[in-house]
Amino acid sequence: MKKLVFALMAVAAMCACQKSGAPVDFNYRGLAFSMPVGQFVDSMVARGFAVDSAASDSGNNVVLASPAEHYRVLAAFKGEQLTVIQETYNLSTNDSTRQMWQEIRDGLEKELGAWPDCPILKDDHKQANFDAGNGLISVLLENTYTPTLTVRYTKKDGK
């Protein structure tokens, strides 16, 4: 009986190692960075966002906004490949941006199962960088004149 339990545990450990070693595609809220820009925009429109044509640059980026969300999404691309996606939050007070920064940081820490690199941790300027395998996620708080909170998803080169 002990040998059977030990064998089952060994098989389970091998399966876990094989799954964890497989590269996971870098994604933004469930949308893979490997998808073409047009498909990404269509997916965001299906989620209730609309293209802000006044803020978009037809050659390099697309800005999307939704009245139901407290942030705008900037998607930068090269050719048909997404390179950077940045959320910019619209919050009114320094306290609300500090709280939101902490909530986003804690959520990413739990989701990715990793501690962030925090090169800056002051009251009004904080930065948390997460290595997400094929990409980097940065949460940046700047409360100098107007509260600014951004979350930036950057695909690593060559992946």
mmCIF file with all atom_site columns, C-alpha atoms in Angstrom:
data_model
loop_
_atom_site.group_PDB
_atom_site.id
_atom_site.type_symbol
_atom_site.label_atom_id
_atom_site.label_alt_id
_atom_site.label_comp_id
_atom_site.label_asym_id
_atom_site.label_entity_id
_atom_site.label_seq_id
_atom_site.pdbx_PDB_ins_code
_atom_site.Cartn_x
_atom_site.Cartn_y
_atom_site.Cartn_z
_atom_site.occupancy
_atom_site.B_iso_or_equiv
_atom_site.pdbx_formal_charge
_atom_site.auth_seq_id
_atom_site.auth_comp_id
_atom_site.auth_asym_id
_atom_site.auth_atom_id
_atom_site.pdbx_PDB_model_num
ATOM 1   C CA . MET A 1 1   ? 0.000   0.000  0.000   1.00 0.00 ? 1   MET A CA 1
ATOM 2   C CA . LYS A 1 2   ? 2.827   2.398  0.850   1.00 0.00 ? 2   LYS A CA 1
ATOM 3   C CA . LYS A 1 3   ? 4.470   1.677  -2.488  1.00 0.00 ? 3   LYS A CA 1
ATOM 4   C CA . LEU A 1 4   ? 1.216   2.439  -4.326  1.00 0.00 ? 4   LEU A CA 1
ATOM 5   C CA . VAL A 1 5   ? 0.785   5.774  -2.526  1.00 0.00 ? 5   VAL A CA 1
ATOM 6   C CA . PHE A 1 6   ? 4.425   6.638  -3.188  1.00 0.00 ? 6   PHE A CA 1
ATOM 7   C CA . ALA A 1 7   ? 4.065   5.756  -6.900  1.00 0.00 ? 7   ALA A CA 1
ATOM 8   C CA . LEU A 1 8   ? 0.924   7.907  -7.230  1.00 0.00 ? 8   LEU A CA 1
ATOM 9   C CA . MET A 1 9   ? 2.666   10.841 -5.545  1.00 0.00 ? 9   MET A CA 1
ATOM 10  C CA . ALA A 1 10  ? 5.649   10.464 -7.894  1.00 0.00 ? 10  ALA A CA 1
ATOM 11  C CA . VAL A 1 11  ? 3.373   10.476 -10.960 1.00 0.00 ? 11  VAL A CA 1
ATOM 12  C CA . ALA A 1 12  ? 1.531   13.548 -9.656  1.00 0.00 ? 12  ALA A CA 1
ATOM 13  C CA . ALA A 1 13  ? 4.830   15.348 -9.046  1.00 0.00 ? 13  ALA A CA 1
ATOM 14  C CA . MET A 1 14  ? 6.043   14.565 -12.563 1.00 0.00 ? 14  MET A CA 1
ATOM 15  C CA . CYS A 1 15  ? 2.789   15.868 -14.081 1.00 0.00 ? 15  CYS A CA 1
ATOM 16  C CA . ALA A 1 16  ? 3.067   19.072 -12.048 1.00 0.00 ? 16  ALA A CA 1
ATOM 17  C CA . CYS A 1 17  ? 6.651   19.598 -13.196 1.00 0.00 ? 17  CYS A CA 1
ATOM 18  C CA . GLN A 1 18  ? 5.718   19.098 -16.834 1.00 0.00 ? 18  GLN A CA 1
ATOM 19  C CA . LYS A 1 19  ? 2.821   21.570 -16.625 1.00 0.00 ? 19  LYS A CA 1
ATOM 20  C CA . SER A 1 20  ? 4.847   24.236 -14.822 1.00 0.00 ? 20  SER A CA 1
ATOM 21  C CA . GLY A 1 21  ? 7.711   23.956 -17.330 1.00 0.00 ? 21  GLY A CA 1
ATOM 22  C CA . ALA A 1 22  ? 5.503   24.685 -20.344 1.00 0.00 ? 22  ALA A CA 1
ATOM 23  C CA . PRO A 1 23  ? 5.734   28.307 -21.478 1.00 0.00 ? 23  PRO A CA 1
ATOM 24  C CA . VAL A 1 24  ? 2.528   30.230 -20.898 1.00 0.00 ? 24  VAL A CA 1
ATOM 25  C CA . ASP A 1 25  ? 1.627   32.896 -23.431 1.00 0.00 ? 25  ASP A CA 1
ATOM 26  C CA . PHE A 1 26  ? 1.805   36.402 -21.948 1.00 0.00 ? 26  PHE A CA 1
ATOM 27  C CA . ASN A 1 27  ? -1.687  37.880 -21.787 1.00 0.00 ? 27  ASN A CA 1
ATOM 28  C CA . TYR A 1 28  ? -3.659  40.965 -20.866 1.00 0.00 ? 28  TYR A CA 1
ATOM 29  C CA . ARG A 1 29  ? -6.790  40.092 -18.891 1.00 0.00 ? 29  ARG A CA 1
ATOM 30  C CA . GLY A 1 30  ? -7.088  36.792 -20.719 1.00 0.00 ? 30  GLY A CA 1
ATOM 31  C CA . LEU A 1 31  ? -6.266  38.167 -24.188 1.00 0.00 ? 31  LEU A CA 1
ATOM 32  C CA . ALA A 1 32  ? -3.005  36.776 -25.562 1.00 0.00 ? 32  ALA A CA 1
ATOM 33  C CA . PHE A 1 33  ? -0.315  39.180 -26.753 1.00 0.00 ? 33  PHE A CA 1
ATOM 34  C CA . SER A 1 34  ? 0.200   36.868 -29.730 1.00 0.00 ? 34  SER A CA 1
ATOM 35  C CA . MET A 1 35  ? -3.177  37.784 -31.263 1.00 0.00 ? 35  MET A CA 1
ATOM 36  C CA . PRO A 1 36  ? -3.279  40.316 -34.122 1.00 0.00 ? 36  PRO A CA 1
ATOM 37  C CA . VAL A 1 37  ? -4.128  43.925 -33.227 1.00 0.00 ? 37  VAL A CA 1
ATOM 38  C CA . GLY A 1 38  ? -7.468  43.820 -35.064 1.00 0.00 ? 38  GLY A CA 1
ATOM 39  C CA . GLN A 1 39  ? -8.560  40.758 -33.115 1.00 0.00 ? 39  GLN A CA 1
ATOM 40  C CA . PHE A 1 40  ? -7.460  42.384 -29.834 1.00 0.00 ? 40  PHE A CA 1
ATOM 41  C CA . VAL A 1 41  ? -9.474  45.527 -30.608 1.00 0.00 ? 41  VAL A CA 1
ATOM 42  C CA . ASP A 1 42  ? -12.519 43.423 -31.568 1.00 0.00 ? 42  ASP A CA 1
ATOM 43  C CA . SER A 1 43  ? -12.216 41.499 -28.281 1.00 0.00 ? 43  SER A CA 1
ATOM 44  C CA . MET A 1 44  ? -12.033 44.734 -26.292 1.00 0.00 ? 44  MET A CA 1
ATOM 45  C CA . VAL A 1 45  ? -15.051 46.153 -28.161 1.00 0.00 ? 45  VAL A CA 1
ATOM 46  C CA . ALA A 1 46  ? -16.950 42.970 -27.276 1.00 0.00 ? 46  ALA A CA 1
ATOM 47  C CA . ARG A 1 47  ? -16.088 43.700 -23.617 1.00 0.00 ? 47  ARG A CA 1
ATOM 48  C CA . GLY A 1 48  ? -17.764 47.124 -23.843 1.00 0.00 ? 48  GLY A CA 1
ATOM 49  C CA . PHE A 1 49  ? -14.816 49.322 -24.847 1.00 0.00 ? 49  PHE A CA 1
ATOM 50  C CA . ALA A 1 50  ? -14.876 51.736 -27.780 1.00 0.00 ? 50  ALA A CA 1
ATOM 51  C CA . VAL A 1 51  ? -11.987 53.072 -29.849 1.00 0.00 ? 51  VAL A CA 1
ATOM 52  C CA . ASP A 1 52  ? -11.158 56.688 -29.013 1.00 0.00 ? 52  ASP A CA 1
ATOM 53  C CA . SER A 1 53  ? -10.167 57.798 -32.507 1.00 0.00 ? 53  SER A CA 1
ATOM 54  C CA . ALA A 1 54  ? -9.137  61.304 -31.335 1.00 0.00 ? 54  ALA A CA 1
ATOM 55  C CA . ALA A 1 55  ? -6.518  59.833 -28.965 1.00 0.00 ? 55  ALA A CA 1
ATOM 56  C CA . SER A 1 56  ? -5.405  56.967 -31.216 1.00 0.00 ? 56  SER A CA 1
ATOM 57  C CA . ASP A 1 57  ? -2.496  57.082 -33.639 1.00 0.00 ? 57  ASP A CA 1
ATOM 58  C CA . SER A 1 58  ? -3.468  54.980 -36.642 1.00 0.00 ? 58  SER A CA 1
ATOM 59  C CA . GLY A 1 59  ? 0.103   53.810 -37.212 1.00 0.00 ? 59  GLY A CA 1
ATOM 60  C CA . ASN A 1 60  ? 1.326   52.886 -33.736 1.00 0.00 ? 60  ASN A CA 1
ATOM 61  C CA . ASN A 1 61  ? -1.381  52.687 -31.089 1.00 0.00 ? 61  ASN A CA 1
ATOM 62  C CA . VAL A 1 62  ? -5.071  52.408 -30.296 1.00 0.00 ? 62  VAL A CA 1
ATOM 63  C CA . VAL A 1 63  ? -6.787  53.954 -27.273 1.00 0.00 ? 63  VAL A CA 1
ATOM 64  C CA . LEU A 1 64  ? -9.901  52.242 -25.917 1.00 0.00 ? 64  LEU A CA 1
ATOM 65  C CA . ALA A 1 65  ? -12.315 53.537 -23.285 1.00 0.00 ? 65  ALA A CA 1
ATOM 66  C CA . SER A 1 66  ? -15.447 52.282 -21.566 1.00 0.00 ? 66  SER A CA 1
ATOM 67  C CA . PRO A 1 67  ? -17.903 54.298 -19.477 1.00 0.00 ? 67  PRO A CA 1
ATOM 68  C CA . ALA A 1 68  ? -18.266 51.265 -17.176 1.00 0.00 ? 68  ALA A CA 1
ATOM 69  C CA . GLU A 1 69  ? -14.540 51.171 -16.290 1.00 0.00 ? 69  GLU A CA 1
ATOM 70  C CA . HIS A 1 70  ? -12.317 53.607 -14.379 1.00 0.00 ? 70  HIS A CA 1
ATOM 71  C CA . TYR A 1 71  ? -9.442  53.259 -16.824 1.00 0.00 ? 71  TYR A CA 1
ATOM 72  C CA . ARG A 1 72  ? -8.468  53.762 -20.468 1.00 0.00 ? 72  ARG A CA 1
ATOM 73  C CA . VAL A 1 73  ? -6.431  51.221 -22.411 1.00 0.00 ? 73  VAL A CA 1
ATOM 74  C CA . LEU A 1 74  ? -3.597  52.167 -24.738 1.00 0.00 ? 74  LEU A CA 1
ATOM 75  C CA . ALA A 1 75  ? -2.454  49.328 -26.993 1.00 0.00 ? 75  ALA A CA 1
ATOM 76  C CA . ALA A 1 76  ? 0.852   49.955 -28.779 1.00 0.00 ? 76  ALA A CA 1
ATOM 77  C CA . PHE A 1 77  ? 1.848   47.724 -31.641 1.00 0.00 ? 77  PHE A CA 1
ATOM 78  C CA . LYS A 1 78  ? 4.496   47.175 -34.255 1.00 0.00 ? 78  LYS A CA 1
ATOM 79  C CA . GLY A 1 79  ? 3.094   45.881 -37.523 1.00 0.00 ? 79  GLY A CA 1
ATOM 80  C CA . GLU A 1 80  ? 0.298   43.568 -36.406 1.00 0.00 ? 80  GLU A CA 1
ATOM 81  C CA . GLN A 1 81  ? 2.021   42.514 -33.155 1.00 0.00 ? 81  GLN A CA 1
ATOM 82  C CA . LEU A 1 82  ? 1.063   43.957 -29.748 1.00 0.00 ? 82  LEU A CA 1
ATOM 83  C CA . THR A 1 83  ? 4.088   45.232 -27.829 1.00 0.00 ? 83  THR A CA 1
ATOM 84  C CA . VAL A 1 84  ? 2.668   47.232 -24.885 1.00 0.00 ? 84  VAL A CA 1
ATOM 85  C CA . ILE A 1 85  ? -0.730  47.586 -23.273 1.00 0.00 ? 85  ILE A CA 1
ATOM 86  C CA . GLN A 1 86  ? -1.172  50.297 -20.666 1.00 0.00 ? 86  GLN A CA 1
ATOM 87  C CA . GLU A 1 87  ? -4.133  50.969 -18.407 1.00 0.00 ? 87  GLU A CA 1
ATOM 88  C CA . THR A 1 88  ? -4.435  54.529 -17.118 1.00 0.00 ? 88  THR A CA 1
ATOM 89  C CA . TYR A 1 89  ? -6.819  54.896 -14.191 1.00 0.00 ? 89  TYR A CA 1
ATOM 90  C CA . ASN A 1 90  ? -9.025  57.941 -13.721 1.00 0.00 ? 90  ASN A CA 1
ATOM 91  C CA . LEU A 1 91  ? -9.235  58.482 -9.974  1.00 0.00 ? 91  LEU A CA 1
ATOM 92  C CA . SER A 1 92  ? -9.804  61.748 -8.177  1.00 0.00 ? 92  SER A CA 1
ATOM 93  C CA . THR A 1 93  ? -7.748  61.683 -4.977  1.00 0.00 ? 93  THR A CA 1
ATOM 94  C CA . ASN A 1 94  ? -4.279  60.662 -3.856  1.00 0.00 ? 94  ASN A CA 1
ATOM 95  C CA . ASP A 1 95  ? -5.803  58.320 -1.259  1.00 0.00 ? 95  ASP A CA 1
ATOM 96  C CA . SER A 1 96  ? -7.894  56.497 -3.868  1.00 0.00 ? 96  SER A CA 1
ATOM 97  C CA . THR A 1 97  ? -4.874  55.987 -6.149  1.00 0.00 ? 97  THR A CA 1
ATOM 98  C CA . ARG A 1 98  ? -2.748  54.709 -3.248  1.00 0.00 ? 98  ARG A CA 1
ATOM 99  C CA . GLN A 1 99  ? -5.472  52.228 -2.298  1.00 0.00 ? 99  GLN A CA 1
ATOM 100 C CA . MET A 1 100 ? -5.972  51.123 -5.917  1.00 0.00 ? 100 MET A CA 1
ATOM 101 C CA . TRP A 1 101 ? -2.182  50.702 -6.391  1.00 0.00 ? 101 TRP A CA 1
ATOM 102 C CA . GLN A 1 102 ? -2.062  48.406 -3.352  1.00 0.00 ? 102 GLN A CA 1
ATOM 103 C CA . GLU A 1 103 ? -5.094  46.388 -4.508  1.00 0.00 ? 103 GLU A CA 1
ATOM 104 C CA . ILE A 1 104 ? -3.676  45.896 -8.018  1.00 0.00 ? 104 ILE A CA 1
ATOM 105 C CA . ARG A 1 105 ? -0.230  45.010 -6.643  1.00 0.00 ? 105 ARG A CA 1
ATOM 106 C CA . ASP A 1 106 ? -1.712  42.473 -4.203  1.00 0.00 ? 106 ASP A CA 1
ATOM 107 C CA . GLY A 1 107 ? -3.913  40.978 -6.942  1.00 0.00 ? 107 GLY A CA 1
ATOM 108 C CA . LEU A 1 108 ? -0.987  40.523 -9.335  1.00 0.00 ? 108 LEU A CA 1
ATOM 109 C CA . GLU A 1 109 ? 1.159   39.073 -6.546  1.00 0.00 ? 109 GLU A CA 1
ATOM 110 C CA . LYS A 1 110 ? -1.534  36.489 -5.838  1.00 0.00 ? 110 LYS A CA 1
ATOM 111 C CA . GLU A 1 111 ? -2.268  35.775 -9.532  1.00 0.00 ? 111 GLU A CA 1
ATOM 112 C CA . LEU A 1 112 ? 1.374   35.397 -10.557 1.00 0.00 ? 112 LEU A CA 1
ATOM 113 C CA . GLY A 1 113 ? 2.524   33.790 -7.313  1.00 0.00 ? 113 GLY A CA 1
ATOM 114 C CA . ALA A 1 114 ? 5.553   36.088 -7.198  1.00 0.00 ? 114 ALA A CA 1
ATOM 115 C CA . TRP A 1 115 ? 6.853   39.034 -5.227  1.00 0.00 ? 115 TRP A CA 1
ATOM 116 C CA . PRO A 1 116 ? 7.365   42.212 -7.232  1.00 0.00 ? 116 PRO A CA 1
ATOM 117 C CA . ASP A 1 117 ? 10.555  44.192 -7.570  1.00 0.00 ? 117 ASP A CA 1
ATOM 118 C CA . CYS A 1 118 ? 9.728   47.559 -5.988  1.00 0.00 ? 118 CYS A CA 1
ATOM 119 C CA . PRO A 1 119 ? 12.497  50.057 -6.826  1.00 0.00 ? 119 PRO A CA 1
ATOM 120 C CA . ILE A 1 120 ? 10.408  52.988 -5.557  1.00 0.00 ? 120 ILE A CA 1
ATOM 121 C CA . LEU A 1 121 ? 8.150   52.873 -2.471  1.00 0.00 ? 121 LEU A CA 1
ATOM 122 C CA . LYS A 1 122 ? 7.374   56.412 -1.298  1.00 0.00 ? 122 LYS A CA 1
ATOM 123 C CA . ASP A 1 123 ? 3.956   57.736 -0.284  1.00 0.00 ? 123 ASP A CA 1
ATOM 124 C CA . ASP A 1 124 ? 3.337   59.575 -3.538  1.00 0.00 ? 124 ASP A CA 1
ATOM 125 C CA . HIS A 1 125 ? 5.512   57.587 -5.922  1.00 0.00 ? 125 HIS A CA 1
ATOM 126 C CA . LYS A 1 126 ? 5.451   53.795 -5.996  1.00 0.00 ? 126 LYS A CA 1
ATOM 127 C CA . GLN A 1 127 ? 6.486   51.233 -8.547  1.00 0.00 ? 127 GLN A CA 1
ATOM 128 C CA . ALA A 1 128 ? 6.044   47.458 -8.567  1.00 0.00 ? 128 ALA A CA 1
ATOM 129 C CA . ASN A 1 129 ? 7.498   45.351 -11.397 1.00 0.00 ? 129 ASN A CA 1
ATOM 130 C CA . PHE A 1 130 ? 6.400   41.743 -11.945 1.00 0.00 ? 130 PHE A CA 1
ATOM 131 C CA . ASP A 1 131 ? 8.181   39.268 -14.195 1.00 0.00 ? 131 ASP A CA 1
ATOM 132 C CA . ALA A 1 132 ? 5.383   37.307 -15.856 1.00 0.00 ? 132 ALA A CA 1
ATOM 133 C CA . GLY A 1 133 ? 7.510   34.902 -17.893 1.00 0.00 ? 133 GLY A CA 1
ATOM 134 C CA . ASN A 1 134 ? 7.160   36.200 -21.450 1.00 0.00 ? 134 ASN A CA 1
ATOM 135 C CA . GLY A 1 135 ? 6.444   39.758 -20.305 1.00 0.00 ? 135 GLY A CA 1
ATOM 136 C CA . LEU A 1 136 ? 6.694   42.365 -17.584 1.00 0.00 ? 136 LEU A CA 1
ATOM 137 C CA . ILE A 1 137 ? 3.876   44.019 -15.666 1.00 0.00 ? 137 ILE A CA 1
ATOM 138 C CA . SER A 1 138 ? 4.573   47.371 -13.996 1.00 0.00 ? 138 SER A CA 1
ATOM 139 C CA . VAL A 1 139 ? 2.218   49.132 -11.588 1.00 0.00 ? 139 VAL A CA 1
ATOM 140 C CA . LEU A 1 140 ? 3.180   52.798 -11.282 1.00 0.00 ? 140 LEU A CA 1
ATOM 141 C CA . LEU A 1 141 ? 1.731   55.426 -8.945  1.00 0.00 ? 141 LEU A CA 1
ATOM 142 C CA . GLU A 1 142 ? 2.626   59.099 -9.355  1.00 0.00 ? 142 GLU A CA 1
ATOM 143 C CA . ASN A 1 143 ? 0.795   61.585 -7.107  1.00 0.00 ? 143 ASN A CA 1
ATOM 144 C CA . THR A 1 144 ? 2.650   64.793 -7.807  1.00 0.00 ? 144 THR A CA 1
ATOM 145 C CA . TYR A 1 145 ? 0.045   67.243 -9.121  1.00 0.00 ? 145 TYR A CA 1
ATOM 146 C CA . THR A 1 146 ? -2.744  65.004 -10.298 1.00 0.00 ? 146 THR A CA 1
ATOM 147 C CA . PRO A 1 147 ? -3.213  61.428 -9.123  1.00 0.00 ? 147 PRO A CA 1
ATOM 148 C CA . THR A 1 148 ? -1.911  59.074 -11.819 1.00 0.00 ? 148 THR A CA 1
ATOM 149 C CA . LEU A 1 149 ? -2.033  55.299 -11.703 1.00 0.00 ? 149 LEU A CA 1
ATOM 150 C CA . THR A 1 150 ? -0.910  53.153 -14.624 1.00 0.00 ? 150 THR A CA 1
ATOM 151 C CA . VAL A 1 151 ? -0.522  49.430 -15.171 1.00 0.00 ? 151 VAL A CA 1
ATOM 152 C CA . ARG A 1 152 ? 1.763   48.548 -18.062 1.00 0.00 ? 152 ARG A CA 1
ATOM 153 C CA . TYR A 1 153 ? 2.011   45.119 -19.735 1.00 0.00 ? 153 TYR A CA 1
ATOM 154 C CA . THR A 1 154 ? 5.162   44.857 -21.846 1.00 0.00 ? 154 THR A CA 1
ATOM 155 C CA . LYS A 1 155 ? 6.019   41.829 -23.940 1.00 0.00 ? 155 LYS A CA 1
ATOM 156 C CA . LYS A 1 156 ? 9.656   40.743 -23.673 1.00 0.00 ? 156 LYS A CA 1
ATOM 157 C CA . ASP A 1 157 ? 11.637  40.971 -26.893 1.00 0.00 ? 157 ASP A CA 1
ATOM 158 C CA . GLY A 1 158 ? 11.987  37.801 -28.890 1.00 0.00 ? 158 GLY A CA 1
ATOM 159 C CA . LYS A 1 159 ? 9.144   35.945 -27.156 1.00 0.00 ? 159 LYS A CA 1
#
